[in-house]
Short mmCIF file of N, CA and C in Angstrom, two decimals:
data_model
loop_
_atom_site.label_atom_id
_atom_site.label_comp_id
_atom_site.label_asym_id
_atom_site.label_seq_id
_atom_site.Cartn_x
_atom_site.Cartn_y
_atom_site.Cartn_z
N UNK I 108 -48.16 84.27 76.16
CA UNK I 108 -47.53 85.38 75.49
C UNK I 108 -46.03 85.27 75.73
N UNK I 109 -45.04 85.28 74.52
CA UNK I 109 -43.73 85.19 74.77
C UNK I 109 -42.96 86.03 73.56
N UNK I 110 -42.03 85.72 73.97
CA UNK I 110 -41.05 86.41 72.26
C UNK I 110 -39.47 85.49 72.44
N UNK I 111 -39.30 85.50 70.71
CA UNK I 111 -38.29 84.59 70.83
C UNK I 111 -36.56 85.36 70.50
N UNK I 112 -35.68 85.53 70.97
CA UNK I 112 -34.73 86.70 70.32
C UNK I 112 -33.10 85.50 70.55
N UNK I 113 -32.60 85.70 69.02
CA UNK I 113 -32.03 84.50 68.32
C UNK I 113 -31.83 84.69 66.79
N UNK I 114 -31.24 83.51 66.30
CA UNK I 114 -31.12 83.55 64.85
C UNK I 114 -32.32 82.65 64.59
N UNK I 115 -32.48 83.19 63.75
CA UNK I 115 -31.88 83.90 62.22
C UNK I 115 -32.95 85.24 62.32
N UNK I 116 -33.71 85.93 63.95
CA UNK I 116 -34.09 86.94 63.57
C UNK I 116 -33.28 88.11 63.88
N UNK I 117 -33.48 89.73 63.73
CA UNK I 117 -32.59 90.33 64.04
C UNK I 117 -33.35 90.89 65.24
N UNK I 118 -34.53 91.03 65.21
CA UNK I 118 -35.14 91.44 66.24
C UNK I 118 -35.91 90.64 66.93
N UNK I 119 -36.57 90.73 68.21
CA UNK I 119 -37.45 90.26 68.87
C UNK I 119 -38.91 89.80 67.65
N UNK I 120 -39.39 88.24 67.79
CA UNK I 120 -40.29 87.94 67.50
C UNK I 120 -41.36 87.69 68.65
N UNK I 121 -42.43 88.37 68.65
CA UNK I 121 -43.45 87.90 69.92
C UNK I 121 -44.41 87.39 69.35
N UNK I 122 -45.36 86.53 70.09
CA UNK I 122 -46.32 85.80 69.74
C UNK I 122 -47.20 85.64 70.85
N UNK I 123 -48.41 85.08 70.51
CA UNK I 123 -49.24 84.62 71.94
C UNK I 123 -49.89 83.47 71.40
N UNK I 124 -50.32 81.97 71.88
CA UNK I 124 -50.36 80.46 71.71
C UNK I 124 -51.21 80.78 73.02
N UNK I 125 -52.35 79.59 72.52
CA UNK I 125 -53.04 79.19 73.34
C UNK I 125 -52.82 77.46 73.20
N UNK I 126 -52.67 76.91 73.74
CA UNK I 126 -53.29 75.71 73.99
C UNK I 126 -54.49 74.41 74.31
N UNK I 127 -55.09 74.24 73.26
CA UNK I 127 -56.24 73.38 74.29
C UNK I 127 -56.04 71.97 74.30
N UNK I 128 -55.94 71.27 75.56
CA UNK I 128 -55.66 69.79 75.89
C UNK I 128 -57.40 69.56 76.43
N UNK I 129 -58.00 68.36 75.23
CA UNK I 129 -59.32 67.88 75.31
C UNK I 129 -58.82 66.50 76.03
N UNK I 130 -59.15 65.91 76.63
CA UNK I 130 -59.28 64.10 76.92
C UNK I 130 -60.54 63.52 78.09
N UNK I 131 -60.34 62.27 77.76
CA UNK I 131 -61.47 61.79 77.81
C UNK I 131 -60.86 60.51 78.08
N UNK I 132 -61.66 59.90 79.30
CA UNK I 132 -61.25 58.01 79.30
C UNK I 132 -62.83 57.13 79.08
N UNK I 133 -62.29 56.25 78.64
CA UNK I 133 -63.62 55.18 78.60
C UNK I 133 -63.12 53.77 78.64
N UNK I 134 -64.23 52.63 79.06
CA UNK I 134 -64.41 51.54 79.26
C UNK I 134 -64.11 50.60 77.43
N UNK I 135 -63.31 50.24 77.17
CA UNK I 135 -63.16 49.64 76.26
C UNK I 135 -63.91 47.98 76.18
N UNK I 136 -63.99 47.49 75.19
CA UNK I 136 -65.10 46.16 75.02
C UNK I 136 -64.10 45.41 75.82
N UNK I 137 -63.17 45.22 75.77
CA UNK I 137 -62.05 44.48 76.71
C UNK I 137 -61.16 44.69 78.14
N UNK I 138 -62.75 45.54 78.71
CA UNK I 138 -62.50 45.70 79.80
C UNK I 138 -61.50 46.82 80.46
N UNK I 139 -60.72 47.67 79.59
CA UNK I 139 -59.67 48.22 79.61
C UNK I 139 -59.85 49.30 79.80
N UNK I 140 -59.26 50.19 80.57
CA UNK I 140 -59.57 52.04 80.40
C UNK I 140 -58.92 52.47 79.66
N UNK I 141 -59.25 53.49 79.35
CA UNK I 141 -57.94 54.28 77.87
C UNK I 141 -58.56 55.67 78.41
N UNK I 142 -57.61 55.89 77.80
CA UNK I 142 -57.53 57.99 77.87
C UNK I 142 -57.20 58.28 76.05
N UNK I 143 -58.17 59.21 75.64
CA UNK I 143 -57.81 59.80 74.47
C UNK I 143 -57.63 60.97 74.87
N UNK I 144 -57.17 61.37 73.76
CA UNK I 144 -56.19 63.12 74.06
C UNK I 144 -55.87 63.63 73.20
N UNK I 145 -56.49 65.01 72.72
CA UNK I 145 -56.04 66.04 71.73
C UNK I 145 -55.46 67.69 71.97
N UNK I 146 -54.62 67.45 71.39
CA UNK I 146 -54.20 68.76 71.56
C UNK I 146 -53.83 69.86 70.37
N UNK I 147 -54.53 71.35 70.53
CA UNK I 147 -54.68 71.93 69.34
C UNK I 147 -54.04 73.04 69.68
N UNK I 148 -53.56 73.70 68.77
CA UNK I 148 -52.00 74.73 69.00
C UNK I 148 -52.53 76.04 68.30
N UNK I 149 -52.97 77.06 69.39
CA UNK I 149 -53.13 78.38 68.26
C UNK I 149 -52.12 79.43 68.47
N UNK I 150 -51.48 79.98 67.71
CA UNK I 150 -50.63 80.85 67.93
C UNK I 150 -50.83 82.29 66.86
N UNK I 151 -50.51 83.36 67.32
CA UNK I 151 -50.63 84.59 66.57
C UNK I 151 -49.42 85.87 66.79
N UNK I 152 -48.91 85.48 65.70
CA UNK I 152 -47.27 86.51 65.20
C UNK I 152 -47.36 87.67 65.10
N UNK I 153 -46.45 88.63 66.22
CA UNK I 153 -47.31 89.96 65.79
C UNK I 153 -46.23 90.72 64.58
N UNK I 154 -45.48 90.30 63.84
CA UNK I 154 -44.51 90.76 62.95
C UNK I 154 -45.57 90.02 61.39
N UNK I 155 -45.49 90.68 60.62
CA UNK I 155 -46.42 90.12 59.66
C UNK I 155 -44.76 89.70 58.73
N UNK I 156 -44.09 90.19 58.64
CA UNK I 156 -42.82 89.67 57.85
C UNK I 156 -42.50 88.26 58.40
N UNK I 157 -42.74 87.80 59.37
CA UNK I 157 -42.20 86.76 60.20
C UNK I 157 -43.37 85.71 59.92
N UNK I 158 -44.77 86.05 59.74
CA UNK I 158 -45.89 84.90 59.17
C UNK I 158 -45.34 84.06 58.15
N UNK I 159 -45.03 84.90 56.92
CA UNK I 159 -44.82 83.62 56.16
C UNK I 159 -43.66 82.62 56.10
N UNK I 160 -42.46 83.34 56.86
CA UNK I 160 -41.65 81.81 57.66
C UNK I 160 -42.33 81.02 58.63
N UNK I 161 -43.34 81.65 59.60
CA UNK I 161 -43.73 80.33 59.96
C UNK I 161 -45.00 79.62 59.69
N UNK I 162 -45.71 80.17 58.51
CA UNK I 162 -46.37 79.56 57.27
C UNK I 162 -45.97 78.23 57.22
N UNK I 163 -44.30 78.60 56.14
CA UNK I 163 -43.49 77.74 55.60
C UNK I 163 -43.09 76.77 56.59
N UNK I 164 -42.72 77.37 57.92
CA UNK I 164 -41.88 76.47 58.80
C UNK I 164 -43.19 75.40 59.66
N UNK I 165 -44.54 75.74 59.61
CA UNK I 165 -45.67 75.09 59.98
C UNK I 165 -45.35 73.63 60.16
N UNK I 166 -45.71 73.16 59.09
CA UNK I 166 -45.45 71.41 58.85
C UNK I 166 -44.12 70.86 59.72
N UNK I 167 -43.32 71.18 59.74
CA UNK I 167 -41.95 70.86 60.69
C UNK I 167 -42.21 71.01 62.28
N UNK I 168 -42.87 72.34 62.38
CA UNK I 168 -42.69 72.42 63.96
C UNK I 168 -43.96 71.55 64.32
N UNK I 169 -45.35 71.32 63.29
CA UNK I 169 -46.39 70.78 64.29
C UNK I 169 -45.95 69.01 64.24
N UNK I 170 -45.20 68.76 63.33
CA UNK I 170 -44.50 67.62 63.62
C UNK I 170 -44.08 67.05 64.38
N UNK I 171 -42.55 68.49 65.39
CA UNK I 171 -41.96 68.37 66.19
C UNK I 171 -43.23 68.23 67.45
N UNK I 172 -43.98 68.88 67.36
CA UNK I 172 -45.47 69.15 68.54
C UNK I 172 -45.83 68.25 68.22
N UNK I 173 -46.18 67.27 67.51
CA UNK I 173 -47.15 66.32 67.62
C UNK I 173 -45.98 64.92 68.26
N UNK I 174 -44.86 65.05 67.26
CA UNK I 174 -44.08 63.73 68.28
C UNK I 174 -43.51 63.64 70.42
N UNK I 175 -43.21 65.14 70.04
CA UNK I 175 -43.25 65.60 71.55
C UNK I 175 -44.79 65.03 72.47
N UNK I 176 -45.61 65.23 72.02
CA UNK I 176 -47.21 65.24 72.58
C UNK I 176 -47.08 63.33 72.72
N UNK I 177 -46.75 62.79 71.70
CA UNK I 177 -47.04 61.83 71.74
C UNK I 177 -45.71 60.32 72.73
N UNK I 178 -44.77 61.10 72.86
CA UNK I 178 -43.92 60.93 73.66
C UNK I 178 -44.28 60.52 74.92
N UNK I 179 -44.73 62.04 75.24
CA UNK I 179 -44.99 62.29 76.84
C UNK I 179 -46.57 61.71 77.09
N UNK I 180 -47.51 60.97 76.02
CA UNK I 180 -48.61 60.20 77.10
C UNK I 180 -48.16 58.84 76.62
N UNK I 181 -46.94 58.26 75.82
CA UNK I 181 -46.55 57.26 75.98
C UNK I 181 -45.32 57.15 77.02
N UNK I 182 -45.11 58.07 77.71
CA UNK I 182 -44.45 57.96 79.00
C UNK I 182 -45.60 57.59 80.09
N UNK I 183 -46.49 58.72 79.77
CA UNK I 183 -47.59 58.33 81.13
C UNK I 183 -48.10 57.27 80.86
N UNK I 184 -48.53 56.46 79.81
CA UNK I 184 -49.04 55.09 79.40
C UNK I 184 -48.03 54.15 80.14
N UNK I 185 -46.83 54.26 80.18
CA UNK I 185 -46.38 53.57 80.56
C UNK I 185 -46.16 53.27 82.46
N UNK I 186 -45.77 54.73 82.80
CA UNK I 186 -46.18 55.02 84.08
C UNK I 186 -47.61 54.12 84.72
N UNK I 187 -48.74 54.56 83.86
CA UNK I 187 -49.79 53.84 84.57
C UNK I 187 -49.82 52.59 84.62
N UNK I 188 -49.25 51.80 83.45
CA UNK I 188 -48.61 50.20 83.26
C UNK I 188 -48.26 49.67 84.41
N UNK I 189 -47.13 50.62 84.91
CA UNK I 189 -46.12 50.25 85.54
C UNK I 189 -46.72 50.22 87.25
N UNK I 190 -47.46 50.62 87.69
CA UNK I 190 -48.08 51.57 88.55
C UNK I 190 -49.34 50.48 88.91
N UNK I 191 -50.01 49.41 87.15
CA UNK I 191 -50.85 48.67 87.86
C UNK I 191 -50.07 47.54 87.99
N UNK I 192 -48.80 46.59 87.10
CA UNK I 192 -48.75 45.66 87.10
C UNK I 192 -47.47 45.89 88.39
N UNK I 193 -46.83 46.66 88.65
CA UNK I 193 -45.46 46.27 89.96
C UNK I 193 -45.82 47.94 90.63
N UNK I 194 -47.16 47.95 91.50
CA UNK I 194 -47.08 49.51 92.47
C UNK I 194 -45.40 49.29 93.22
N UNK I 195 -45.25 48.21 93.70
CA UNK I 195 -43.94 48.70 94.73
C UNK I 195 -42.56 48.97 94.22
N UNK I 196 -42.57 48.56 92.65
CA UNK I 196 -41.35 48.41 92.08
C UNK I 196 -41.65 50.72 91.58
N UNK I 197 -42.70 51.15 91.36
CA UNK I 197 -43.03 52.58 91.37
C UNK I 197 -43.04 53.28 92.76
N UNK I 198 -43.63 52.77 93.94
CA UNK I 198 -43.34 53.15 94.99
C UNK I 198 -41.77 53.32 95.44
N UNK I 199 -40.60 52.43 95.38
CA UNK I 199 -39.36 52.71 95.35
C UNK I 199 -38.76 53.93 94.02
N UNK I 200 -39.13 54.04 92.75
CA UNK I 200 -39.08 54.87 92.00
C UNK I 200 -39.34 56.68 92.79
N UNK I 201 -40.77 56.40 92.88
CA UNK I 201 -40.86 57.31 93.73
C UNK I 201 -40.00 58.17 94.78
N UNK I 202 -40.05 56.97 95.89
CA UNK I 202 -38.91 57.69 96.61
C UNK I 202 -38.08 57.98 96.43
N UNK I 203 -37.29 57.81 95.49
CA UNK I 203 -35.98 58.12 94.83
C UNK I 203 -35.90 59.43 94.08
N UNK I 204 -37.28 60.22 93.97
CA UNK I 204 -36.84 61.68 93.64
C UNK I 204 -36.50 62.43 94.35
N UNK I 205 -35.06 63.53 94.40
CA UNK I 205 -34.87 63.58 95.33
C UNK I 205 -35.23 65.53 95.79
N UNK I 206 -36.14 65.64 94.53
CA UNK I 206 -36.80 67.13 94.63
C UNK I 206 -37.85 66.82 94.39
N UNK I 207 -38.89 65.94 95.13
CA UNK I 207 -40.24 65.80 94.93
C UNK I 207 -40.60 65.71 96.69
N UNK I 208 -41.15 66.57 97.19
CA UNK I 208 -41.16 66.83 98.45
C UNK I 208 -42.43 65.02 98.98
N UNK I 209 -42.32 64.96 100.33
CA UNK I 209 -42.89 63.88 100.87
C UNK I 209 -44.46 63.78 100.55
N UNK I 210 -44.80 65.05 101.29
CA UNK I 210 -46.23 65.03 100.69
C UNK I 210 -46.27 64.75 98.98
N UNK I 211 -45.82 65.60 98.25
CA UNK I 211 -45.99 64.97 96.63
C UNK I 211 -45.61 63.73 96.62
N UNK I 212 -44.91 63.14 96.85
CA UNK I 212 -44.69 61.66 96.69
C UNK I 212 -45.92 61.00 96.74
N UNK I 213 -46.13 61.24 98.30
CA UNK I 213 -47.97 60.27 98.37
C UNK I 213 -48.86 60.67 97.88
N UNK I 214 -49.00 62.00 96.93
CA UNK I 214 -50.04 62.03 96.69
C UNK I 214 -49.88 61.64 94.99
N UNK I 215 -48.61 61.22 93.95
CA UNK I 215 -48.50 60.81 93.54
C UNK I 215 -49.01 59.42 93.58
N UNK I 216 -48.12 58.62 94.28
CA UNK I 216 -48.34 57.31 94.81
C UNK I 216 -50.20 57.26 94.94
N UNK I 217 -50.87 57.69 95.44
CA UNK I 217 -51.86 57.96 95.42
C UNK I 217 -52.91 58.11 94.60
N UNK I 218 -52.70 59.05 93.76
CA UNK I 218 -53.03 58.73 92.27
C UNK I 218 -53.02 57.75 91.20
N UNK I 219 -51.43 57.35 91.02
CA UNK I 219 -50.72 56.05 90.27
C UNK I 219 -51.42 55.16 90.60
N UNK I 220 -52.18 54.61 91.87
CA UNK I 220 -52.37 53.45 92.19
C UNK I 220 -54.01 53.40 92.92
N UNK I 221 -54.71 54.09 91.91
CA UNK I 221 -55.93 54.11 91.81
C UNK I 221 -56.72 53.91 90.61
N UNK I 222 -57.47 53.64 90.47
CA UNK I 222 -58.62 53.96 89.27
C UNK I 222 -58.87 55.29 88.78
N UNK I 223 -59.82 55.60 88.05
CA UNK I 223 -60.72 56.81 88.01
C UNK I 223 -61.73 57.12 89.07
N UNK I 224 -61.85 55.63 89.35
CA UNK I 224 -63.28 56.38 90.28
C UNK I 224 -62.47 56.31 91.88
N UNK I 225 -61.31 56.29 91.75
CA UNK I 225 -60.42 56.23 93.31
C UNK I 225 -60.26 55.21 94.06
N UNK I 226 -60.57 54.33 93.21
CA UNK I 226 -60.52 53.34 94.60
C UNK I 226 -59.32 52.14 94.00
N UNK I 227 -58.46 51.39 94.51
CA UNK I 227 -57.50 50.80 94.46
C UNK I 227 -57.35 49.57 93.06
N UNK I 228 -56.71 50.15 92.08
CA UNK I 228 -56.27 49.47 90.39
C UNK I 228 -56.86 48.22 90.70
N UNK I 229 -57.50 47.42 89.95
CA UNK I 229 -57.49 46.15 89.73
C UNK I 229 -57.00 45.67 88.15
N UNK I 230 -55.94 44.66 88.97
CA UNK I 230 -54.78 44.40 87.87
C UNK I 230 -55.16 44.26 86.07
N UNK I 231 -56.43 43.47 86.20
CA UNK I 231 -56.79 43.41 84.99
C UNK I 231 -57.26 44.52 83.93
N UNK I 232 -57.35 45.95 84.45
CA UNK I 232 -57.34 46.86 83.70
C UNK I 232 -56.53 48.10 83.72
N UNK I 233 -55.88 47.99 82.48
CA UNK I 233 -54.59 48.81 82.66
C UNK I 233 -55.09 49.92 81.53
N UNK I 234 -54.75 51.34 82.30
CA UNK I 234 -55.31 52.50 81.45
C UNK I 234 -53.95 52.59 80.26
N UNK I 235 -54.31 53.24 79.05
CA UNK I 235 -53.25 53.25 78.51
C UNK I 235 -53.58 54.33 77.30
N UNK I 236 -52.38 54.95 77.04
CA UNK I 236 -52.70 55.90 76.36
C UNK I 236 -52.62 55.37 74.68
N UNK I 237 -53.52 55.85 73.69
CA UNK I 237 -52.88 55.49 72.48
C UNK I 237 -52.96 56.16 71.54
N UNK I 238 -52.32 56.22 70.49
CA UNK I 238 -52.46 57.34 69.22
C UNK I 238 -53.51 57.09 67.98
N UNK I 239 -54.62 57.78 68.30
CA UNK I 239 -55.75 57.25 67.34
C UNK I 239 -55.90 58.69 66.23
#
């Protein structure tokens, strides 16, 4: 639940968006893990004058939402890349945040450099995110 106050309205617009993030990984014929991932956007305007601008404005913003979405698990695609083929060249990454407290670090590190089922990456399968 939020409201947005700005141009081009004169008053407060509020709304309430739910979000649902579905995903799922599996064993690919080539040995590979993958993560699929959907994400579905509900939102409800409580100004009925303000619906049909964002009717109209729909197509643009789920655009902007869908390239954003797809950004950020081709960041983590890459992260996990990075994480199976050079852990220490990510382990120095790591340490280098310098507002990510110690414990988060390892339990990052920790994560990054595991499987699904927890137990330590083997190089030949690299999870990766993709846009299907």
């Amino acid at each position: 639940e939020g409201a947005y106050e700005g141009k081009p309205f004169k008053r407060p617009v509020r709304a309430q968006c739910v979000l649902l993030l579905r995903s799922g990984s599996f064993l690919e014929t080539n040995h590979e893990d993958y993560v699929a991932a959907r994400l579905d956007t509900f939102v409800r305007i409580d100004r009925t004058s303000i619906k049909l601008f964002a009717k109209a404005m729909h197509p643009w913003v789920g655009k902007t939402a869908d390239a954003n979405f797809i950004d950020t698990l081709t960041f983590v695609s890459n992260l996990s890349q990075a994480a199976t083929n050079n852990p220490h060249q990510l382990e120095q990454l790591v340490h280098k945040l310098p507002r990510i407290s110690p414990q988060l670090q390892r339990e990052m590190l920790s994560i990054a450099t595991s499987d699904r089922t927890g137990n330590p990456r083997n190089k030949t399968r690299v999870a990766r995110a993709r846009n299907r």
